Backbone as CSV, one residue per row, in Angstrom:
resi,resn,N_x,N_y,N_z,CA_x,CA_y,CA_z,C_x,C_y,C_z
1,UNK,0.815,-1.204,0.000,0.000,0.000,0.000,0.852,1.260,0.000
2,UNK,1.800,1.040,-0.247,2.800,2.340,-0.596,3.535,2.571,-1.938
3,UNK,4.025,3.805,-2.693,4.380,3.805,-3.822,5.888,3.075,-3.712
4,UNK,5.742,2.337,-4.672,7.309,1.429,-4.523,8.454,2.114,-4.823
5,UNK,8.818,3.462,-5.192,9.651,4.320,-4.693,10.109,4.554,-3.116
6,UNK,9.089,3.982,-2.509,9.222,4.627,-0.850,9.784,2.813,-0.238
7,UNK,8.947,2.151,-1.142,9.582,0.958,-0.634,10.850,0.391,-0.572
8,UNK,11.379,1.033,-1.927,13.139,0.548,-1.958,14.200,1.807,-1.899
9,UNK,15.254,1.712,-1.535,16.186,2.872,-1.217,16.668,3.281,-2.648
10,UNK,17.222,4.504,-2.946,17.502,4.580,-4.368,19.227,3.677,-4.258
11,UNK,19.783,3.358,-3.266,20.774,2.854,-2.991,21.226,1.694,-3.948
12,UNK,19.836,0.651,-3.587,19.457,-0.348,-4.158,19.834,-0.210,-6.040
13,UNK,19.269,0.444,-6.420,18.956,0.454,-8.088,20.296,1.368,-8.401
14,UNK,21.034,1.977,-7.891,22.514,2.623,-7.922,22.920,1.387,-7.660
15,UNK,23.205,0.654,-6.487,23.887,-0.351,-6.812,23.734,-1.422,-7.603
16,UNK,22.520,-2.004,-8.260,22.392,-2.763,-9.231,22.914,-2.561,-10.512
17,UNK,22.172,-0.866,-11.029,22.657,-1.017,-12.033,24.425,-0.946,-11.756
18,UNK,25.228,-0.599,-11.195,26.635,-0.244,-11.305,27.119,-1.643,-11.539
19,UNK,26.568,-2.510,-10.597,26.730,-4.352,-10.603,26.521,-4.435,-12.118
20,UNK,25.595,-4.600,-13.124,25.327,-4.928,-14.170,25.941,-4.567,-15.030
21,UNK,26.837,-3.330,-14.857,27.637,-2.564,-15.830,29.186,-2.733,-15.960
22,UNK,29.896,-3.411,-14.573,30.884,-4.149,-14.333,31.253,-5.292,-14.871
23,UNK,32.349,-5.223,-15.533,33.293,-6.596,-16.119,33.435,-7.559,-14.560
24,UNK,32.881,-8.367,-14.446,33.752,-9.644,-13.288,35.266,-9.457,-13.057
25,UNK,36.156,-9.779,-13.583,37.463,-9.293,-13.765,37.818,-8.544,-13.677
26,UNK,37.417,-7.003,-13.784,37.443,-5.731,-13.865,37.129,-5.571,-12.480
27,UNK,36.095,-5.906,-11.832,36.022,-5.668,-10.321,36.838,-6.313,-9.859
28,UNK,36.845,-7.675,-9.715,37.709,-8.389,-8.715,38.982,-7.899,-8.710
29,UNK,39.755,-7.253,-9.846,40.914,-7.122,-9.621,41.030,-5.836,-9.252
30,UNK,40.611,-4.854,-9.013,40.091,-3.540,-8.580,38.614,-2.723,-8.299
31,UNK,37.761,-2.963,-6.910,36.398,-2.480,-7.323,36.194,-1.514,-6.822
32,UNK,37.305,-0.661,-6.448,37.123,0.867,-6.530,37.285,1.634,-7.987
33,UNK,38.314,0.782,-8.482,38.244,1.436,-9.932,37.009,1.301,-10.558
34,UNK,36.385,-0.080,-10.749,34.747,-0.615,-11.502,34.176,0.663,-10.673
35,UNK,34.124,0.913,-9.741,32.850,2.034,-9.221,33.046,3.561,-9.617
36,UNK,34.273,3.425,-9.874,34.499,5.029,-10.210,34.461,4.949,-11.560
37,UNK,34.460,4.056,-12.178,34.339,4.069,-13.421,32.679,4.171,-14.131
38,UNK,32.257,3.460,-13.251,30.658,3.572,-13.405,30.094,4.712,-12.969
39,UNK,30.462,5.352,-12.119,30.108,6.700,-11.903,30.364,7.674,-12.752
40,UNK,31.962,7.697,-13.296,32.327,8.612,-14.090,31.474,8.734,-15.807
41,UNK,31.162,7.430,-16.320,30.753,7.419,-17.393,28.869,7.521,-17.033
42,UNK,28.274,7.751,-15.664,26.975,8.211,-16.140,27.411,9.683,-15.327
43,UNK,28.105,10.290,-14.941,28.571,11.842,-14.772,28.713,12.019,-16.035
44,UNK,29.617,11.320,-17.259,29.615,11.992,-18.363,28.748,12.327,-19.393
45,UNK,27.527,10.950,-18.975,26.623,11.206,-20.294,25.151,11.385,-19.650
46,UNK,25.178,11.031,-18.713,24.091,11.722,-18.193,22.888,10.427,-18.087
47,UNK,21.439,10.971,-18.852,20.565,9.911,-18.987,21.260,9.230,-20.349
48,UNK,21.821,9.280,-20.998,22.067,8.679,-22.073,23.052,7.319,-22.127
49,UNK,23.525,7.483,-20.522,24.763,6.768,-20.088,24.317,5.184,-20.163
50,UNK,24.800,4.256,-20.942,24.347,2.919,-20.882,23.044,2.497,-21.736
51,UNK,22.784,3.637,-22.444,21.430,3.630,-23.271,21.695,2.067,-24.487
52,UNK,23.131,2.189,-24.371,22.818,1.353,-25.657,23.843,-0.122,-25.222
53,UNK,23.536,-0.178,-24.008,24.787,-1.147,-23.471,23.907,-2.710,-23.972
54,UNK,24.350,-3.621,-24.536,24.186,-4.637,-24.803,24.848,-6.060,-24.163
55,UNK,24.395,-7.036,-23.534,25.125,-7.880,-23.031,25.177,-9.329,-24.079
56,UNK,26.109,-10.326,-23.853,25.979,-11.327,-25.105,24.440,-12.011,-25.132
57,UNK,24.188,-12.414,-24.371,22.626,-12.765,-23.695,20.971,-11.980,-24.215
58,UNK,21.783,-10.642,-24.979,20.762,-9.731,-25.190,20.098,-9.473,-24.273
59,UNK,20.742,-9.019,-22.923,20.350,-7.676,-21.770,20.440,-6.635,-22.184
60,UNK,19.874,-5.713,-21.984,19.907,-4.234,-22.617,19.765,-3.163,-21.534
61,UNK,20.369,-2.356,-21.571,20.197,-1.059,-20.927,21.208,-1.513,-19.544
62,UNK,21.099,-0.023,-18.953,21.700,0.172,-17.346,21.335,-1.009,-16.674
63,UNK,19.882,-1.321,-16.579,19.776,-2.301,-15.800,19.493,-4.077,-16.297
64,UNK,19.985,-3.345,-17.611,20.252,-5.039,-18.144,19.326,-6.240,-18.160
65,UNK,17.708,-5.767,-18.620,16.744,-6.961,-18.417,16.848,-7.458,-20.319
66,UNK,16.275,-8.772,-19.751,17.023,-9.794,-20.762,14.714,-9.440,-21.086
67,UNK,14.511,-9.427,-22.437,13.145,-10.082,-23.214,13.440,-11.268,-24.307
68,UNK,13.863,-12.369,-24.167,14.211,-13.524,-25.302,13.055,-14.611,-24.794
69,UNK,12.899,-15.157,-26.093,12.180,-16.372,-25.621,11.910,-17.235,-24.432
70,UNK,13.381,-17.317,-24.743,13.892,-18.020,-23.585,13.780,-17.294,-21.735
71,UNK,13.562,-15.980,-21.725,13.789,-15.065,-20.628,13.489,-13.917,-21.055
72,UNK,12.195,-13.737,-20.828,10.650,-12.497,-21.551,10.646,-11.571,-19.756
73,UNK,11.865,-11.576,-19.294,11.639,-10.503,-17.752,10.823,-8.932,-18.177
74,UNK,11.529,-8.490,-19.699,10.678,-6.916,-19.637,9.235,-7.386,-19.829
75,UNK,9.022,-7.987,-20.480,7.642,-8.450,-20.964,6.740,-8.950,-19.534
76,UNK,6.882,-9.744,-18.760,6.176,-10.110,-18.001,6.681,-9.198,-16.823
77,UNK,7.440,-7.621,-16.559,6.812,-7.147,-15.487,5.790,-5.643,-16.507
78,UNK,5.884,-6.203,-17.537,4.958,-4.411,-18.668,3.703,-5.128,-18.164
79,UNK,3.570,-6.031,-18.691,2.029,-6.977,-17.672,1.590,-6.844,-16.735
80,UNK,2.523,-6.959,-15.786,2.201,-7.145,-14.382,1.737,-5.540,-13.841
81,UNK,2.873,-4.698,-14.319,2.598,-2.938,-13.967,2.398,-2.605,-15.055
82,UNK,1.103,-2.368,-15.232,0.627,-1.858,-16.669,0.351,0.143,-16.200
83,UNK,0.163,0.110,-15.115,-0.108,1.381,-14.406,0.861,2.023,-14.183
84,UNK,1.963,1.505,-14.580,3.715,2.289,-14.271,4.202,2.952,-15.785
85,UNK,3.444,2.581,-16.842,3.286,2.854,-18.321,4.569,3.078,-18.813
86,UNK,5.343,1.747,-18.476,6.338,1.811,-19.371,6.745,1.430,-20.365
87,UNK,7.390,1.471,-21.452,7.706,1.840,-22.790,7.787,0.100,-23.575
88,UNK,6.533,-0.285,-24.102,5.928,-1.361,-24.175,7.338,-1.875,-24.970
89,UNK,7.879,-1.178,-25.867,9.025,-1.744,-27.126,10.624,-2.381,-25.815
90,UNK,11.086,-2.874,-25.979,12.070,-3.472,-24.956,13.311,-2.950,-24.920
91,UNK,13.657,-2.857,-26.632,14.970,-1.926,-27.179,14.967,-0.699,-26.663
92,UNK,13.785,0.442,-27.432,13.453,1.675,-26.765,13.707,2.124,-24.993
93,UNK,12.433,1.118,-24.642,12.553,1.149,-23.001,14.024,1.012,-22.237
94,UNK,14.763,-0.034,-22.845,16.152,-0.052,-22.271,16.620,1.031,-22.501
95,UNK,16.758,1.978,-23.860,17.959,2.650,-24.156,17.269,3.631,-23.310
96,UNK,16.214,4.036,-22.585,15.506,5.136,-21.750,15.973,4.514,-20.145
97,UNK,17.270,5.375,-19.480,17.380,5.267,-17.768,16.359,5.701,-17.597
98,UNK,15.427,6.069,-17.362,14.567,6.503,-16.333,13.642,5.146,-16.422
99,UNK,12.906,4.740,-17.737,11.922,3.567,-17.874,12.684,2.213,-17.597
100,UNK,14.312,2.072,-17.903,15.210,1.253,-17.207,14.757,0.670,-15.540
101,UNK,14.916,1.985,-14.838,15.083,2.019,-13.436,13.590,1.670,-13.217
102,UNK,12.966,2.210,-13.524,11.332,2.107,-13.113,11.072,0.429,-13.713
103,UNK,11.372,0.096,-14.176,11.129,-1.390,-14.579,12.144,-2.474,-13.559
104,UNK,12.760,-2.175,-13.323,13.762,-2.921,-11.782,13.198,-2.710,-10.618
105,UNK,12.534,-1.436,-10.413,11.842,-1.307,-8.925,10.738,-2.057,-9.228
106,UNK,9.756,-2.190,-10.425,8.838,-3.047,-10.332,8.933,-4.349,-10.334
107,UNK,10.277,-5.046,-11.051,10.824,-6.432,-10.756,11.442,-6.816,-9.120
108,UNK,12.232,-5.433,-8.895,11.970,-6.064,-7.360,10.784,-6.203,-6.672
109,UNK,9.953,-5.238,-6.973,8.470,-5.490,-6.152,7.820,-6.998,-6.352
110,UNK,8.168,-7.551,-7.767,7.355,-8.528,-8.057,8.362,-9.523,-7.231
111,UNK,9.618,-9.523,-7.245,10.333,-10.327,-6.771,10.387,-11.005,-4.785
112,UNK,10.308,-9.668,-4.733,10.336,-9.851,-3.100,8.408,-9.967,-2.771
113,UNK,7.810,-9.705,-3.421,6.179,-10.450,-2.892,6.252,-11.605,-3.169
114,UNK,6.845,-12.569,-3.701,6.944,-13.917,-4.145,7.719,-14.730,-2.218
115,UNK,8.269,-13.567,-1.777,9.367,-14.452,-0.869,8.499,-14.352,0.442
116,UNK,8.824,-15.456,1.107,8.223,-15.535,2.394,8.173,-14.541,3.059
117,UNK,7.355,-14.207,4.250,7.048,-12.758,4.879,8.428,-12.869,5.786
118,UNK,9.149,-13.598,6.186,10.387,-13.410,6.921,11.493,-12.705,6.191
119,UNK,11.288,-13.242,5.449,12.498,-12.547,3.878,11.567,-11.199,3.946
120,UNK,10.632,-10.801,3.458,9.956,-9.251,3.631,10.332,-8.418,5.038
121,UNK,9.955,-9.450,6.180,10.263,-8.574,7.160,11.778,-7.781,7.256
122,UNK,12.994,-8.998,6.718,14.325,-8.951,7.016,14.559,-7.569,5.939
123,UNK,13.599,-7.567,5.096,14.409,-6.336,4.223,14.075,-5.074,4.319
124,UNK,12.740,-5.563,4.955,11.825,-3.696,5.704,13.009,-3.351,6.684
125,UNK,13.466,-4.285,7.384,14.573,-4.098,8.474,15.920,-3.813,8.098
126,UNK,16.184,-4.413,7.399,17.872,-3.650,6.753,17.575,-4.419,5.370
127,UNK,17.612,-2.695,4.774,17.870,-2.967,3.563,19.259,-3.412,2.832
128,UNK,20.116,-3.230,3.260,21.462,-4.150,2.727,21.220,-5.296,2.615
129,UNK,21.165,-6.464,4.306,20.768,-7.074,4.353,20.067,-8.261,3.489
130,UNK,18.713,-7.187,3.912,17.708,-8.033,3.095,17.778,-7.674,1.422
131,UNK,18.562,-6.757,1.012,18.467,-6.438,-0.591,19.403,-8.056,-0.735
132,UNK,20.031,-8.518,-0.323,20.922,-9.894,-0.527,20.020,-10.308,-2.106
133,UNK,18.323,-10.844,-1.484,17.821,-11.343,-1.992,17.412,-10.929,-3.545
134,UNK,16.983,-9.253,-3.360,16.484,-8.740,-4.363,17.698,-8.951,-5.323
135,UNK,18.917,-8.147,-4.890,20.416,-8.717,-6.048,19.746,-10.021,-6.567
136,UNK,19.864,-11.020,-5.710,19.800,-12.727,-6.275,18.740,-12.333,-7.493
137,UNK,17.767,-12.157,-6.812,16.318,-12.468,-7.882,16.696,-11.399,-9.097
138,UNK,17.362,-10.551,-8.939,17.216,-9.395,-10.017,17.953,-10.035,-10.827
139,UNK,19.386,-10.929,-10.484,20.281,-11.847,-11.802,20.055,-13.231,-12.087
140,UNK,19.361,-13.734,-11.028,19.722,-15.316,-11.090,18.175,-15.871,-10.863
141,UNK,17.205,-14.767,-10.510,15.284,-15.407,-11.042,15.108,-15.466,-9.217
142,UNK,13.820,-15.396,-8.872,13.122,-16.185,-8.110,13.340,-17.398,-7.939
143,UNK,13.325,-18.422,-8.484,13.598,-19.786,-7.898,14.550,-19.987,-7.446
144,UNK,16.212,-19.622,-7.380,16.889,-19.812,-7.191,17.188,-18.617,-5.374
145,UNK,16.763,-17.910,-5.698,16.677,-16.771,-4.693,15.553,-17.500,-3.641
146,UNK,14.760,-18.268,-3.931,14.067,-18.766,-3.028,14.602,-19.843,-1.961
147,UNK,15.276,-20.472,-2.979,16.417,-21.533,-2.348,17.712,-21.140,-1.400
148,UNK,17.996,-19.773,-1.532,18.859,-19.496,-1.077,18.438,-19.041,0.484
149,UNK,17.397,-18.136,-0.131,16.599,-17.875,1.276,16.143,-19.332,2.630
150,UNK,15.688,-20.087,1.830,15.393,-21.743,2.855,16.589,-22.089,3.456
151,UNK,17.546,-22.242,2.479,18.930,-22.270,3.004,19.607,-21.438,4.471
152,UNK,19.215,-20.491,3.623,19.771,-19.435,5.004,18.970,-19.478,6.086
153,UNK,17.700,-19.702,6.040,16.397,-19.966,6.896,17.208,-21.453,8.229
154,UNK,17.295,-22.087,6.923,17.717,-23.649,7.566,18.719,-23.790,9.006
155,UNK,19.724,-22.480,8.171,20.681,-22.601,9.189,21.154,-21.156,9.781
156,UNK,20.233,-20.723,9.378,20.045,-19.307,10.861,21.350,-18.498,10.166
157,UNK,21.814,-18.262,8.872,22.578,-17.510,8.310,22.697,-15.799,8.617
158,UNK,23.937,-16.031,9.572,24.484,-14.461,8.893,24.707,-14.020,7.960
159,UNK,25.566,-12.466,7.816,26.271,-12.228,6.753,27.328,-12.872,6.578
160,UNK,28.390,-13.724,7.193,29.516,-14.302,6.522,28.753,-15.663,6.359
161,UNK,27.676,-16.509,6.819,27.593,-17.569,6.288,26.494,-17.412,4.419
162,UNK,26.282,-16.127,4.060,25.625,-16.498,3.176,27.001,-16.967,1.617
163,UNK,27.912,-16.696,1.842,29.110,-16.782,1.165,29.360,-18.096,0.852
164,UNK,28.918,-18.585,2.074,29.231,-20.400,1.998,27.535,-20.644,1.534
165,UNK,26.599,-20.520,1.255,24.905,-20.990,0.863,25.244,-20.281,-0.171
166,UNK,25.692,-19.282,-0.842,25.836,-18.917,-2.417,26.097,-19.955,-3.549
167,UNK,27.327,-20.477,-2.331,28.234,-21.425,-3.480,27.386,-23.028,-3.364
168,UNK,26.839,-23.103,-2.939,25.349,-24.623,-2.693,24.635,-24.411,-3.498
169,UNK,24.007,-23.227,-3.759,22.356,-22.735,-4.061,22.830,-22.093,-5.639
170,UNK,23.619,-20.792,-5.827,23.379,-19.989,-6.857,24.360,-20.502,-7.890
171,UNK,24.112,-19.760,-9.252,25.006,-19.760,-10.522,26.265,-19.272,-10.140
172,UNK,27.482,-19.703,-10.701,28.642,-18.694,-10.043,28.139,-16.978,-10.756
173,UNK,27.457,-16.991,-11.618,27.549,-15.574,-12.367,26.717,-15.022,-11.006
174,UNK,25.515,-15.415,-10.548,25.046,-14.999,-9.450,25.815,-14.351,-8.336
175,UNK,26.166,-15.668,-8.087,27.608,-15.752,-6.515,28.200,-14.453,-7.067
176,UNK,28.549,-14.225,-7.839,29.868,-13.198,-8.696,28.734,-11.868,-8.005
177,UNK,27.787,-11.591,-8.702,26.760,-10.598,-8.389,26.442,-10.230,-6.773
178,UNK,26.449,-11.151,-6.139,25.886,-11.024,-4.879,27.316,-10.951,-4.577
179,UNK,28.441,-10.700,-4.317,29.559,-9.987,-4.168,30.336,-8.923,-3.835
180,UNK,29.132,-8.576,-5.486,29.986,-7.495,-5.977,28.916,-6.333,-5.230
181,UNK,27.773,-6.795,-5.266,26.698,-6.240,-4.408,26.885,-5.788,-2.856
182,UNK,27.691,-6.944,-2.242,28.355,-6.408,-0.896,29.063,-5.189,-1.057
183,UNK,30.298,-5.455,-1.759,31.353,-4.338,-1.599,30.973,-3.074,-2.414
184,UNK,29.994,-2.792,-3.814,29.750,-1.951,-4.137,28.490,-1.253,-3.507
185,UNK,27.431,-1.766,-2.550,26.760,-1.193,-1.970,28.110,-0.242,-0.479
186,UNK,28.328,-0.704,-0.166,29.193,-0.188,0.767,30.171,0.807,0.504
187,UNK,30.422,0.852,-0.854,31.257,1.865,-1.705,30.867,2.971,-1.881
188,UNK,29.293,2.431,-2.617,28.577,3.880,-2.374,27.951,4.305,-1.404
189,UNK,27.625,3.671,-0.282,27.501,4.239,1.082,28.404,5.278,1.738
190,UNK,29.846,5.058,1.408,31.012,5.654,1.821,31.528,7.215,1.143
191,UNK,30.529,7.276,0.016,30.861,8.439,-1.208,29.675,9.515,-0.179
């Protein structure tokens, strides 16, 4: 019952997209450089920054949602938030940050109503925290983010044991994401 702007921190969708825009390699071997680098190139271009970023997978845009046969994510949240009126074409909508971002806050919304109310409570409560999950679901789907959550459920997981339930439960490209999600949320906390 609240506008899902108020529900998620803008923290969240700064740190996603910066995650999505990062080489693996490129962070690990420096992820102060990956962050300043991601900063510097949407300081330089503004909304236009990442408009036309393409991944091999055919992800598109800042926040990198995949529409293929195989993985229709823009398509089934234009459905779901038809009242958020965003930019029905997938190409278009990506190369637009603003309809980008607004289509991730509505995938997290769809994402985290799927998860048990403990997982909801944990993220009303700390959003770092509990964003763990939204990262997962935003790269690696709901099902797998669900598993991770039981997991952590199972065995009463902190923050250093979710490191060890990553590598059980998720894709390494995931694991890689939920990572990079630690140290670049905290990066930009620190700016």
């Amino acid at each position: 019952e609240k506008f899902l702007c108020n529900v998620f921190p803008d923290r969240m969708f700064l740190t996603l997209g910066a995650i999505e825009q990062m080489d693996d390699g490129e962070f690990f071997a420096n992820p102060e450089y990956s962050v300043k680098k991601f900063l510097a190139h949407i300081a330089r271009n503004d909304k236009e920054a990442f408009s036309y970023s393409v991944s091999n997978d055919g992800a598109r845009g800042l926040m990198q949602f995949m529409n293929s046969k195989r993985n229709a994510t823009y398509n089934l949240v234009l459905r779901k938030y038809r009242e958020v009126n965003l930019v029905t074409d997938h190409e278009k909508g990506m190369a637009d940050m603003k309809n980008s971002i607004k289509a991730a806050i509505c995938l997290a919304d769809m994402n985290i109503a799927q998860m048990p109310q403990r997982a909801k409570d944990k993220f009303k409560d700390d959003w770092f925290l509990g964003g763990i999950f939204v990262a997962a679901a935003h790269n690696g789907g709901i099902g797998r983010t669900l598993l991770l959550w039981k997991e952590s459920e199972r065995k009463q997981a902190g923050l250093g044991f979710y490191t060890y339930i990553q590598k059980r439960v998720l894709l390494k490209e995931t694991e890689n994401f939920i990572k990079k999600y630690f140290e670049t949320w905290k990066m930009l906390e620190s700016r």
